[in-house]
Coordinates of C-alpha atoms and ligand atoms in Angstrom, one line a residue:
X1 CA 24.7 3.0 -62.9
X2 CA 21.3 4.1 -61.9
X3 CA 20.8 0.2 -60.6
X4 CA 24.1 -0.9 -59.6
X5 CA 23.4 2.5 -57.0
X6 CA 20.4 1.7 -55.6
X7 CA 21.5 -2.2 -55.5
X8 CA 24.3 -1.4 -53.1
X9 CA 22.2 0.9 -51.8
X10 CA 19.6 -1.7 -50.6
X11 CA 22.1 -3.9 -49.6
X12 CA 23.9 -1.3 -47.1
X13 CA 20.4 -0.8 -45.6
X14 CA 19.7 -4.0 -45.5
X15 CA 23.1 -5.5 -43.5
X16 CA 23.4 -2.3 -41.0
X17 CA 19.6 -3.3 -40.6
X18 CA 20.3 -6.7 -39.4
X19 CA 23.3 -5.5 -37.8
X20 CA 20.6 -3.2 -35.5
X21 CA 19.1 -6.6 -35.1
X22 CA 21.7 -8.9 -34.0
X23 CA 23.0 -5.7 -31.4
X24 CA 19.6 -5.3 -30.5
X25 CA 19.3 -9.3 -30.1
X26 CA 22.9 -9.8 -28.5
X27 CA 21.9 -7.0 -25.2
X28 CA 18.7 -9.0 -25.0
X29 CA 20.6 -12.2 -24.6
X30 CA 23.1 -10.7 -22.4
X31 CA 20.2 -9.7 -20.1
X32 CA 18.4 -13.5 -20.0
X33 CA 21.4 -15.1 -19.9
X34 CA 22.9 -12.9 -16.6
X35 CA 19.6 -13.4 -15.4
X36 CA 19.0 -16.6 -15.4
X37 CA 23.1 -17.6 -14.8
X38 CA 24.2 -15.2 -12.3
X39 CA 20.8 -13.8 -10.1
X40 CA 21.8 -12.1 -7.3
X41 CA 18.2 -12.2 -6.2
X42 CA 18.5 -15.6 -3.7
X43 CA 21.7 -13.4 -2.1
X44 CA 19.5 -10.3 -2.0
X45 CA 16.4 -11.4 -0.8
X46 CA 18.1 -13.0 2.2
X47 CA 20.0 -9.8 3.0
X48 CA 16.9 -7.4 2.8
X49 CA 14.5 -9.8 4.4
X50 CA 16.2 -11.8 6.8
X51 CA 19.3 -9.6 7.8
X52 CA 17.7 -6.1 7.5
X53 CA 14.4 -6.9 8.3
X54 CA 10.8 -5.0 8.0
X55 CA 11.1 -1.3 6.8
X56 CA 8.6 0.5 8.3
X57 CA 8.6 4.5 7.8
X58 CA 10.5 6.4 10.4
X59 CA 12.5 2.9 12.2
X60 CA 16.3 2.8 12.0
X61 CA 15.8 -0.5 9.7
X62 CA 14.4 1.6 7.0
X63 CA 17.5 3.9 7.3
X64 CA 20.1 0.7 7.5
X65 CA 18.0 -0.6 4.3
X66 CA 18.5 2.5 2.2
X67 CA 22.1 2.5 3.1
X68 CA 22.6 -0.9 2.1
X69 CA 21.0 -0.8 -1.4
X70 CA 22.8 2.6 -2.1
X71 CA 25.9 0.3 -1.1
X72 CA 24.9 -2.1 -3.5
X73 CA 24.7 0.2 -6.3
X74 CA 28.1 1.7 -5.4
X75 CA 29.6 -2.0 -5.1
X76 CA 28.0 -2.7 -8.6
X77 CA 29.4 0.7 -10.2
X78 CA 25.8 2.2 -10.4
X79 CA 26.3 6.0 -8.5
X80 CA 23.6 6.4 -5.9
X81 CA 22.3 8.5 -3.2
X82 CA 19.4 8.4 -0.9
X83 CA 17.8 11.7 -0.9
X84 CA 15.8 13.2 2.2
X85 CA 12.1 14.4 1.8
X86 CA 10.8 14.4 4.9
X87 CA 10.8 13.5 9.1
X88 CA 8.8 11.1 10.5
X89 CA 8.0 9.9 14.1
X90 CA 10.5 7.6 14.9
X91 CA 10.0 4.3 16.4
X92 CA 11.9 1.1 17.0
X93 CA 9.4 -2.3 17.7
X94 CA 11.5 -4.0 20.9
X95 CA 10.1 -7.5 22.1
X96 CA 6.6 -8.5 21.7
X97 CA 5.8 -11.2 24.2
X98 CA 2.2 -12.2 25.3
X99 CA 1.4 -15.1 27.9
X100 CA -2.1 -16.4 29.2
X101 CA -1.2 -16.4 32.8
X102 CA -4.9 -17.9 34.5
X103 CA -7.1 -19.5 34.3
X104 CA -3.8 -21.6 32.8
X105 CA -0.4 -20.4 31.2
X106 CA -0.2 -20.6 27.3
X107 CA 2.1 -18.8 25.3
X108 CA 0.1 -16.4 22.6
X109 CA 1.1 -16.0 19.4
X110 CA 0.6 -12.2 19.1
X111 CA 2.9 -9.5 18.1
X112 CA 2.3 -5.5 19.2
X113 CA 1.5 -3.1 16.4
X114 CA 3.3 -0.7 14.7
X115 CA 4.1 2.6 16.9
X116 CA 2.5 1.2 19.5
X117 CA 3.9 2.7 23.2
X118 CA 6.0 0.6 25.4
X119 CA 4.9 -1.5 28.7
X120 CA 7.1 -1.6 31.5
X121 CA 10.4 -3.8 30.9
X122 CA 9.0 -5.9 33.2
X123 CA 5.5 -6.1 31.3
X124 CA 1.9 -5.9 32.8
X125 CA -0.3 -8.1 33.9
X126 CA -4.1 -7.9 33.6
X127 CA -7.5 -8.8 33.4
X128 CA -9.3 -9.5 30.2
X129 CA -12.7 -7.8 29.4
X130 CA -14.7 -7.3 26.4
X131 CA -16.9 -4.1 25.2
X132 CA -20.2 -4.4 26.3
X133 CA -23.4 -4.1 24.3
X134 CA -25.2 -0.6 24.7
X135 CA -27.8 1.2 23.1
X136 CA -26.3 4.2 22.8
X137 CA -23.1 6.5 24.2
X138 CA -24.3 7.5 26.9
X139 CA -24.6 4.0 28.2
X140 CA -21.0 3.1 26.8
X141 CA -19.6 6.2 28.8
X142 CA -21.2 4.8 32.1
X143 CA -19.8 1.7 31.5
X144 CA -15.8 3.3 30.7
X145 CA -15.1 3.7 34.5
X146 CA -15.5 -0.4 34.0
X147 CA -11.9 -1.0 31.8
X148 CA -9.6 0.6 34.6
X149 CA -6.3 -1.4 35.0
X150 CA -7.7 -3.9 32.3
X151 CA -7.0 -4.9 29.2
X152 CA -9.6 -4.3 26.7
X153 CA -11.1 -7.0 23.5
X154 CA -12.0 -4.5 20.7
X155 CA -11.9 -7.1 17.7
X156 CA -15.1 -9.2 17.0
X157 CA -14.4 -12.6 17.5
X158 CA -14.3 -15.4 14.2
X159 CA -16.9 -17.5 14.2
X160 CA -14.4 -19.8 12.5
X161 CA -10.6 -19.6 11.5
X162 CA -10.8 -21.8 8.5
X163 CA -10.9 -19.5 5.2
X164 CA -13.9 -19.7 3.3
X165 CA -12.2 -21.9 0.4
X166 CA -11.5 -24.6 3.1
X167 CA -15.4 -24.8 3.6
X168 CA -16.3 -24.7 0.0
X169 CA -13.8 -27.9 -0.1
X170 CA -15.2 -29.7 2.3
X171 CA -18.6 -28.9 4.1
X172 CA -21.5 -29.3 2.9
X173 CA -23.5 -26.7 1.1
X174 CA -25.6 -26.3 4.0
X175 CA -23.5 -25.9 6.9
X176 CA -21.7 -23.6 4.3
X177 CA -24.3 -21.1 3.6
X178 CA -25.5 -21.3 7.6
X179 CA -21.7 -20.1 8.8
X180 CA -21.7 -17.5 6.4
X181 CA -25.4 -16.3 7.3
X182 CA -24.4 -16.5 11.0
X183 CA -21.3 -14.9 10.2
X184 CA -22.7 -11.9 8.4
X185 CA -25.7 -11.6 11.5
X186 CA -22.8 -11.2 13.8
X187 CA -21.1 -8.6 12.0
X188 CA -24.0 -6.5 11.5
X189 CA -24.9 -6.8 15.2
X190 CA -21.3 -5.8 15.9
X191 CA -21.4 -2.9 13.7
X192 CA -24.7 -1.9 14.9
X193 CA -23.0 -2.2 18.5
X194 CA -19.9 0.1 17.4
X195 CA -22.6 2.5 15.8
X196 CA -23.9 2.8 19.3
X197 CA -20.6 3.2 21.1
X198 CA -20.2 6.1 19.0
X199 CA -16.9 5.8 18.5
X200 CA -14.2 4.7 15.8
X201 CA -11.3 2.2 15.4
X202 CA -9.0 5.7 15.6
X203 CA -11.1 7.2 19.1
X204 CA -12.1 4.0 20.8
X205 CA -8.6 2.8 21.5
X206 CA -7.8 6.2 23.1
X207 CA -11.0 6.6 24.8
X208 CA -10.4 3.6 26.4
X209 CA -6.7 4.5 28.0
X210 CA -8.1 7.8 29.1
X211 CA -10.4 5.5 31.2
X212 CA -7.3 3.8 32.6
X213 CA -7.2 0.9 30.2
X214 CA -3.7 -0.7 30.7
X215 CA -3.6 -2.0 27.0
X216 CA -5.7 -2.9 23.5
X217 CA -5.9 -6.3 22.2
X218 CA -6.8 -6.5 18.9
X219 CA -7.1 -9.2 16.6
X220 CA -7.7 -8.7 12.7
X221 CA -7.8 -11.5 10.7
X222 CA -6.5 -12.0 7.0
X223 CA -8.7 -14.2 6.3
X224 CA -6.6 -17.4 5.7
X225 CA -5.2 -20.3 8.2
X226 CA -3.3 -18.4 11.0
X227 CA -2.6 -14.6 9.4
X228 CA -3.7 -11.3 10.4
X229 CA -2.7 -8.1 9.2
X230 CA -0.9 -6.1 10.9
X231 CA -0.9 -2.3 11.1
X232 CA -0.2 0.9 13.4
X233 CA -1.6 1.3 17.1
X234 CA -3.9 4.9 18.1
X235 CA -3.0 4.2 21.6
X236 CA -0.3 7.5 22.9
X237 CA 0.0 6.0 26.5
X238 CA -0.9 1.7 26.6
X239 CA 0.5 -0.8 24.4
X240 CA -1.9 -2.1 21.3
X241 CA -1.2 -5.9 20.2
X242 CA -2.7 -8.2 17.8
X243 CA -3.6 -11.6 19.0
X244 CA -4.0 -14.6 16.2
X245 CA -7.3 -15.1 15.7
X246 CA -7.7 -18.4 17.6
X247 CA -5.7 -16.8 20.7
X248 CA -8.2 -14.0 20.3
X249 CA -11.1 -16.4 20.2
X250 CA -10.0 -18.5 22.8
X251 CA -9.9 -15.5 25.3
X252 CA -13.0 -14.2 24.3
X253 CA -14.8 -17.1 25.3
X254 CA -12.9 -17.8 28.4
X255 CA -14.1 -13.7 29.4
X256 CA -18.0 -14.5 28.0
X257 CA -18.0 -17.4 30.3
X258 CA -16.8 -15.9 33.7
X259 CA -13.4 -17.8 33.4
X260 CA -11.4 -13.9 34.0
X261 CA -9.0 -14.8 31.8
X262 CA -5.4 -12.7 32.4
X263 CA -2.7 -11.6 30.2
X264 CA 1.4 -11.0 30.7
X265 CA 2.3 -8.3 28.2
X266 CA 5.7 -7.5 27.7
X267 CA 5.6 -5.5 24.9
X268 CA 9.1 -3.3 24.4
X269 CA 9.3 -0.2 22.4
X270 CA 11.4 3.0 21.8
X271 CA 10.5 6.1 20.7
X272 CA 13.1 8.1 18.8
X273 CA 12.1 11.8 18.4
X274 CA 11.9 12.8 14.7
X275 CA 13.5 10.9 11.5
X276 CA 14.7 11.7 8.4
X277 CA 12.8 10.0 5.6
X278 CA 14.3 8.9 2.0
X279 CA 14.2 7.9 -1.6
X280 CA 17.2 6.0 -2.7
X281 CA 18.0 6.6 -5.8
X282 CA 20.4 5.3 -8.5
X283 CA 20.8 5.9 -12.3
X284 CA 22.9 5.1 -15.3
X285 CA 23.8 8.2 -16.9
X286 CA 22.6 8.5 -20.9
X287 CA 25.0 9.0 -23.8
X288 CA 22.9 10.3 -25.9
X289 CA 19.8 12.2 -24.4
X290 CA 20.7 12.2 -20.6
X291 CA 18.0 14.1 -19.9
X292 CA 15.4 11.7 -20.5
X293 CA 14.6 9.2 -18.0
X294 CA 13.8 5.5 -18.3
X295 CA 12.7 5.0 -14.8
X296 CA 12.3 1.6 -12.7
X297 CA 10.2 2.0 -10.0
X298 CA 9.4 0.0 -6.2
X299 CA 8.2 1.4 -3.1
X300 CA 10.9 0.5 -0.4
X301 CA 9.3 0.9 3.1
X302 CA 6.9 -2.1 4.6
X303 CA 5.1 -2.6 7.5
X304 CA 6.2 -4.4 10.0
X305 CA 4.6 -7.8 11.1
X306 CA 6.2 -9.8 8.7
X307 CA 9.4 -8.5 7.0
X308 CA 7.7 -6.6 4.1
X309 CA 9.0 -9.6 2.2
X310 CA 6.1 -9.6 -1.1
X311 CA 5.4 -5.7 -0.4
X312 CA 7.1 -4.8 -1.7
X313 CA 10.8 -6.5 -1.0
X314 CA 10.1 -8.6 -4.6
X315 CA 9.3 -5.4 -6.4
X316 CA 12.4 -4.2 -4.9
X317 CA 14.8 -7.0 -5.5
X318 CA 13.2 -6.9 -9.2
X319 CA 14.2 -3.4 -9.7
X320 CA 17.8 -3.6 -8.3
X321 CA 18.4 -7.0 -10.0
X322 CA 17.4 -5.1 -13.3
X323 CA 19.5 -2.5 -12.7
X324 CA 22.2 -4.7 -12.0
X325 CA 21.6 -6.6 -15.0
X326 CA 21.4 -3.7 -17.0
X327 CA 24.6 -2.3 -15.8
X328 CA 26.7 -5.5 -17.0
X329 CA 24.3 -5.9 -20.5
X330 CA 23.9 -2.3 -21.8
X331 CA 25.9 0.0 -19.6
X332 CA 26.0 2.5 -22.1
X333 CA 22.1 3.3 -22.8
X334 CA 21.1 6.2 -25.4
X335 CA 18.3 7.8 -22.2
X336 CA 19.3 7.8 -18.3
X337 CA 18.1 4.7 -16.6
X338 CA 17.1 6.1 -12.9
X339 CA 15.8 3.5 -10.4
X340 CA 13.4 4.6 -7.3
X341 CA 13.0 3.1 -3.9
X342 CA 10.7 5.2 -2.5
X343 CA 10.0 5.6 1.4
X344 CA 6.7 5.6 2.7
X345 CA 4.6 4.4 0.1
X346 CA 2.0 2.6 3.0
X347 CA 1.3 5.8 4.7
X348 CA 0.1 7.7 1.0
X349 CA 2.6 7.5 -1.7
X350 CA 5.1 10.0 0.1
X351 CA 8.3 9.3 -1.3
X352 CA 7.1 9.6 -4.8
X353 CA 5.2 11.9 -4.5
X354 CA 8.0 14.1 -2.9
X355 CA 10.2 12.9 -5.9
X356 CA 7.7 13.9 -8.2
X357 CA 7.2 17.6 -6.2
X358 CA 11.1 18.5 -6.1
X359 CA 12.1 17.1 -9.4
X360 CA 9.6 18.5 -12.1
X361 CA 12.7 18.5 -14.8
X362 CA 12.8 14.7 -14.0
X363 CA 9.3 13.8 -14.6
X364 CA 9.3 16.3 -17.7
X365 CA 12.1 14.0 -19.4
X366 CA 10.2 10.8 -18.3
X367 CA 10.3 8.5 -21.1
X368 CA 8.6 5.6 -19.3
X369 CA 8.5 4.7 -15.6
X370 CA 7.8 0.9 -14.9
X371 CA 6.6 0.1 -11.2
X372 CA 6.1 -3.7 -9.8
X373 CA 4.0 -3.6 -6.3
X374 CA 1.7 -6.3 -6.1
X375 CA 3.6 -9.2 -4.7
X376 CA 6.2 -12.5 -5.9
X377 CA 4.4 -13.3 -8.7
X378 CA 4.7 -13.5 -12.5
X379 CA 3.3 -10.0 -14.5
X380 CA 0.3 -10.9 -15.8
X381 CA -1.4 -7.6 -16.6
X382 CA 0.0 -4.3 -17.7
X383 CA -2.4 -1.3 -18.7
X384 CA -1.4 2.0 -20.9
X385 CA -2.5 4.1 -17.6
X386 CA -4.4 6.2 -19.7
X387 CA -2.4 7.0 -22.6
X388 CA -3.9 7.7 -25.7
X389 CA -1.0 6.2 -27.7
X390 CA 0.9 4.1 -25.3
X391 CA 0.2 0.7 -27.2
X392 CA 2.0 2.3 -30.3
X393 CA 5.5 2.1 -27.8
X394 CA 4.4 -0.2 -25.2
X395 CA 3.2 -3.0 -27.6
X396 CA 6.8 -2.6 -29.4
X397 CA 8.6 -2.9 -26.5
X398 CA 6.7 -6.0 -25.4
X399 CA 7.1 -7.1 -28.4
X400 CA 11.0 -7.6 -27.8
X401 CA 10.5 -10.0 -24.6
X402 CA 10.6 -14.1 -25.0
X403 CA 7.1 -15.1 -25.6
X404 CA 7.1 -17.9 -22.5
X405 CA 7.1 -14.4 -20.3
X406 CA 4.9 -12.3 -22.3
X407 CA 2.4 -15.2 -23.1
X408 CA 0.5 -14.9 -19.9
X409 CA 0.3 -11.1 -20.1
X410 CA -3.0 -9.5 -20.7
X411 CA -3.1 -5.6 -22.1
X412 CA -5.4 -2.6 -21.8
X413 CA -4.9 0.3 -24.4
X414 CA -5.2 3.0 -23.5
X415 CA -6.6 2.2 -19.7
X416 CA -7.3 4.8 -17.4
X417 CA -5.0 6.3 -14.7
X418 CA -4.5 4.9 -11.4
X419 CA -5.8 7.3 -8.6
X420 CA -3.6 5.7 -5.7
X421 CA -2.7 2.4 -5.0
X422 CA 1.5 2.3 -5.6
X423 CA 3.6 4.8 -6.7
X424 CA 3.4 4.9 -10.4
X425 CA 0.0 6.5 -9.6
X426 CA 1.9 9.9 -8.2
X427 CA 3.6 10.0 -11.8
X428 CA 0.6 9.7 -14.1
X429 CA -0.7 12.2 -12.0
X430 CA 1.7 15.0 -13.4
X431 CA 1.1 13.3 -16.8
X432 CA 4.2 11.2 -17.1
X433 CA 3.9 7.6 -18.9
X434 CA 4.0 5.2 -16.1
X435 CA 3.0 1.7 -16.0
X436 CA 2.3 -0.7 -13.3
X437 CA 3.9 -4.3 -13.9
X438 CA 1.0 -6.3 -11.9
X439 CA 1.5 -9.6 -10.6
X440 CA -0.4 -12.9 -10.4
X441 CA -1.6 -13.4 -7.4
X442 CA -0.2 -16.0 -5.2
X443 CA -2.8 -15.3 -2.7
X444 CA -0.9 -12.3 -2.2
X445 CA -4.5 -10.1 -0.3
X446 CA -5.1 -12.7 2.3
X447 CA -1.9 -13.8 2.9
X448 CA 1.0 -11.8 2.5
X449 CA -0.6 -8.4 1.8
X450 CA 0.3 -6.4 5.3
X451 CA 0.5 -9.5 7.2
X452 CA 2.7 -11.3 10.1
X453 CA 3.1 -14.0 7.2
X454 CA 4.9 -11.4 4.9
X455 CA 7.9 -13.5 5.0
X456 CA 10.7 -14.6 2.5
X457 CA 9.7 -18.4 2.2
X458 CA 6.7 -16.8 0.5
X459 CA 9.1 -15.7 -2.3
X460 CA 8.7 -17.9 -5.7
X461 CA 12.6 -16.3 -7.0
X462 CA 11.6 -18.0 -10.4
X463 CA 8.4 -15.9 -10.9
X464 CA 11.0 -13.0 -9.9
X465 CA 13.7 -13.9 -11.9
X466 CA 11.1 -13.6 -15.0
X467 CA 9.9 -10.0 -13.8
X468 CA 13.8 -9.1 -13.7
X469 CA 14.0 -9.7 -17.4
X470 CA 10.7 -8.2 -18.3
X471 CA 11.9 -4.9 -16.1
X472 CA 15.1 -5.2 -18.0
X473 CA 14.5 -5.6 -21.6
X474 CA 11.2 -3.1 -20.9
X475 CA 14.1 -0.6 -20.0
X476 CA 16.2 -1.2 -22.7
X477 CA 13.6 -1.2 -25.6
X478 CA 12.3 2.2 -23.7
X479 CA 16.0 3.8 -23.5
X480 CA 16.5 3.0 -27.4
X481 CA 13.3 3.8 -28.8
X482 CA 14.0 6.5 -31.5
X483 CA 11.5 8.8 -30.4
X484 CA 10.0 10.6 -27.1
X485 CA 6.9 9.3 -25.9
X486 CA 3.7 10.2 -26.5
X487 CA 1.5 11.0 -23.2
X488 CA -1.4 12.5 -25.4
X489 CA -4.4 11.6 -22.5
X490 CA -7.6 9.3 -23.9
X491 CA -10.7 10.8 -23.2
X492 CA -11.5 9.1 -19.9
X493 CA -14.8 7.0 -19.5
X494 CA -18.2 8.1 -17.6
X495 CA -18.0 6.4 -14.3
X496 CA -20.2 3.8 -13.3
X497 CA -20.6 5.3 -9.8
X498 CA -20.9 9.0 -10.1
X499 CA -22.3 9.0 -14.1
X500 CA -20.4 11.7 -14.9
X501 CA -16.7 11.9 -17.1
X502 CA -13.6 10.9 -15.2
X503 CA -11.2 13.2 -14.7
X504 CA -7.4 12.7 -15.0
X505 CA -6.3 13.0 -11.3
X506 CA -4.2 15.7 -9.8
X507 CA -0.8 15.8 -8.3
X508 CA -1.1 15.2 -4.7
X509 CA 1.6 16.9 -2.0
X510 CA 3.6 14.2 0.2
X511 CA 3.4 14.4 4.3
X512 CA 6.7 15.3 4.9
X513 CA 6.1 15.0 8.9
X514 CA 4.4 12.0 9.7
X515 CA 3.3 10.2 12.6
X516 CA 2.8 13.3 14.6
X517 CA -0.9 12.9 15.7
Ligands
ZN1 ZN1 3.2 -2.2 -1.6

């Protein structure tokens, strides 16, 4: 009796058991299969990127795109909102156009930078000159008078526009290792130049249109064949632009060799008084504990020389195609599954922070928070953030996704916590488990990262498409997981610089009214 008892016993374990397992198996194959058979992320890539465009804080595109994904999420039964935190100056980029007009006409290639003010509809039209070399301010204020109804060089010049892997290819050791002792000798004389001018890349630009400067032309290289980052303008009065760095060069030259080079700028701007600023957010409500929060994470804004199209529109189409996917695969999950597309991540974290600030219950009942912000590529490296125990959940989760995604992924347990750098960094700080999903590369720093090359032919969709399912199955292993998370802190290591323990950083307020000066 004893043994027929426990027999049946073991056997009722053991089928509901592999019951649990095919269930557990079937949601995982649901989310592959929609994955890889029905991606919306080809369709969504093209509407963010090429129809809305860059999402720069405070523009009305970053409005439109926060209305459109909250649409999507409506369209795909997934309840969203987009919730306001903040104002910021608001600013729409008009056209950028930029001629050579003498000693010949040549169209630039050159784009004005974020914020900057407007010229005339008509443009201006000016002389080119370049900052002198001075021994000290004083000299550099008698020579101010000097940039009236001109448009001033500010950028040192590139002694060469091929990227320093193109020489390793192909010159020869020697000519190698002179350009780059040249190069650095110029930038230390440059440096030592600016040290002297006494002023900053913030105060120089507007100490130069208090002078009567009619514009800035800047020109900072990314350091890869024809791509320079692009970022905001100082100026309050005079439009700044960025030239390419050959443009740039060109000009430079042409003003060093008496040549008065001039410039037609039309560069078109509005300003638009004060803007609302948002997270959008959209969950799947939990059956069981709906008060604990599985949350999938991407900052939403960009800035604005490309069309924010590997920062972070890839970490955004991952985290609405996993919401999507999750929707149609496991629409009923045990723990809320909340996805955020924060606003203003490039100007400090601001939307998640904010998020973080008015919604303490949330971050209480996180369970984990996964965030993808480093470009198009496969994830390659994930790291406990500093939790003592997060391999124990993390490493079973993991566990669950197809090796041919997880094989390439390299873990740290437990890590340390991230002090800035995307948003899951405003989330550790209040001691919430979140992890960043980090890409490979794709020479995502000197090509896409900020750039005017930010664009969506730089998206692999495949490398997405694999994040998608990661994000996915990551979410559903987290939602089901039978118990809360641990977020017991490790005892953080002495620091290399300072030689003293690290300290688990603080919470960090939001500017909720940027742009103001
Ligand atoms: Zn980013």
């Amino acid at each position: 009796m004893i043994k027929k008892t426990s027999f049946l016993l073991t056997m009722l374990l053991v089928s509901s058991m592999s019951i649990l397992a095919q269930d557990k198996d079937a949601v995982i194959e649901a989310i592959i299969q929609e994955a890889n058979e029905n991606s919306q992320l080809e369709t969504l890539g093209h509407q963010l990127m090429d129809g809305i465009g860059p999402r720069l804080v405070g523009t009305p595109q970053m409005k439109k795109a926060h209305d459109w994904a909250a649409a999507k999420y409506e369209s795909w039964g997934i309840p969203a909102r987009n919730e306001q935190w903040g104002e910021w100056k608001g600013w729409e980029r008009g056209i950028s156009h930029i001629d050579m007009v003498h000693p010949r006409v040549q169209s630039l290639r050159g784009t004005q930078l974020a914020w900057s003010p407007s010229t005339p509809k008509k443009g201006v039209t000016a002389e080119l000159v370049v900052l002198p070399t001075v021994s000290d301010s004083m000299e550099f204020k008698n020579w101010l008078p000097n940039v009236k109804g001109k448009l001033v060089m500010i950028s040192m010049p590139q002694p060469t526009g091929r990227p320093d892997y193109n020489w390793e290819e192909f010159a020869t050791e020697k000519s190698f290792e002179k350009m780059k002792d040249e190069r650095e000798e110029q930038s230390k004389a440059w440096d030592q130049n600016m040290g002297n001018i006494g002023l900053n890349r913030r105060s120089l630009p507007i100490a130069l249109e208090e002078a009567g400067a009619v514009g800035i032309v800047a020109s900072y290289w990314s350091n890869g064949f024809g791509v320079n980052k692009i970022f905001g303008a100082y100026t309050k009065e005079v439009p700044t632009i960025d030239l390419e760095l050959e443009d740039y060069g060109m000009l430079y030259r042409l003003v060093e060799s008496g040549q008065k080079p001039q410039l037609h700028v039309v560069a078109e701007s509005k300003e638009l008084g004060k803007m609302p600023t948002f997270n959008t957010i959209a969950e799947i409500k939990g059956s069981e504990k709906p008060d604990e929060y599985v949350i999938l994470s991407a900052h939403f804004d960009s800035w604005d020389g490309g069309t924010g199209a590997t920062d972070n529109g890839t970490g955004t189409l991952v985290m609405m195609e996993a919401m999507r996917i999750l929707k149609k695969a496991y629409p009923n999950p045990k723990r809320t599954i909340l996805v955020g597309h924060w606003g203003s991540e490039e100007q400090g974290l601001n939307g998640s922070r904010a998020f973080v600030e008015d919604n303490p219950e949330i971050v209480e009942g996180v369970q984990a928070l996964f965030n993808q912000d480093n470009g198009t590529g496969r994830v390659v490296r994930i790291s406990g953030g500093g939790f003592l125990n997060a391999y124990d959940y993390l490493g079973k989760w993991l566990h669950e996704v197809p090796t041919e995604i997880t094989d390439e992924i390299e873990t740290t347990f437990p890590g340390t916590p991230a002090r800035g750098g995307s948003d899951y960094a405003s989330f550790q700080a209040a001691g919430a488990p979140a992890f960043s999903l980090s890409s490979l590369n794709w020479s995502y720093w000197n090509y896409t990262w900020h750039t005017n090359r930010d664009t969506y032919d730089k998206i692999i969709f495949d490398d997405v498409r694999n994040n998608a399912i990661l994000t996915a199955i990551l979410a559903y292993m987290a939602s089901e997981h039978p118990e809360k998370t641990s977020r017991e802190k490790a005892v953080l290591p002495i620091s290399n610089r300072t030689g003293e323990q690290l300290e688990w950083p603080e919470p960090r307020s939001p500017e909720r009214n940027g742009g103001q000066n």
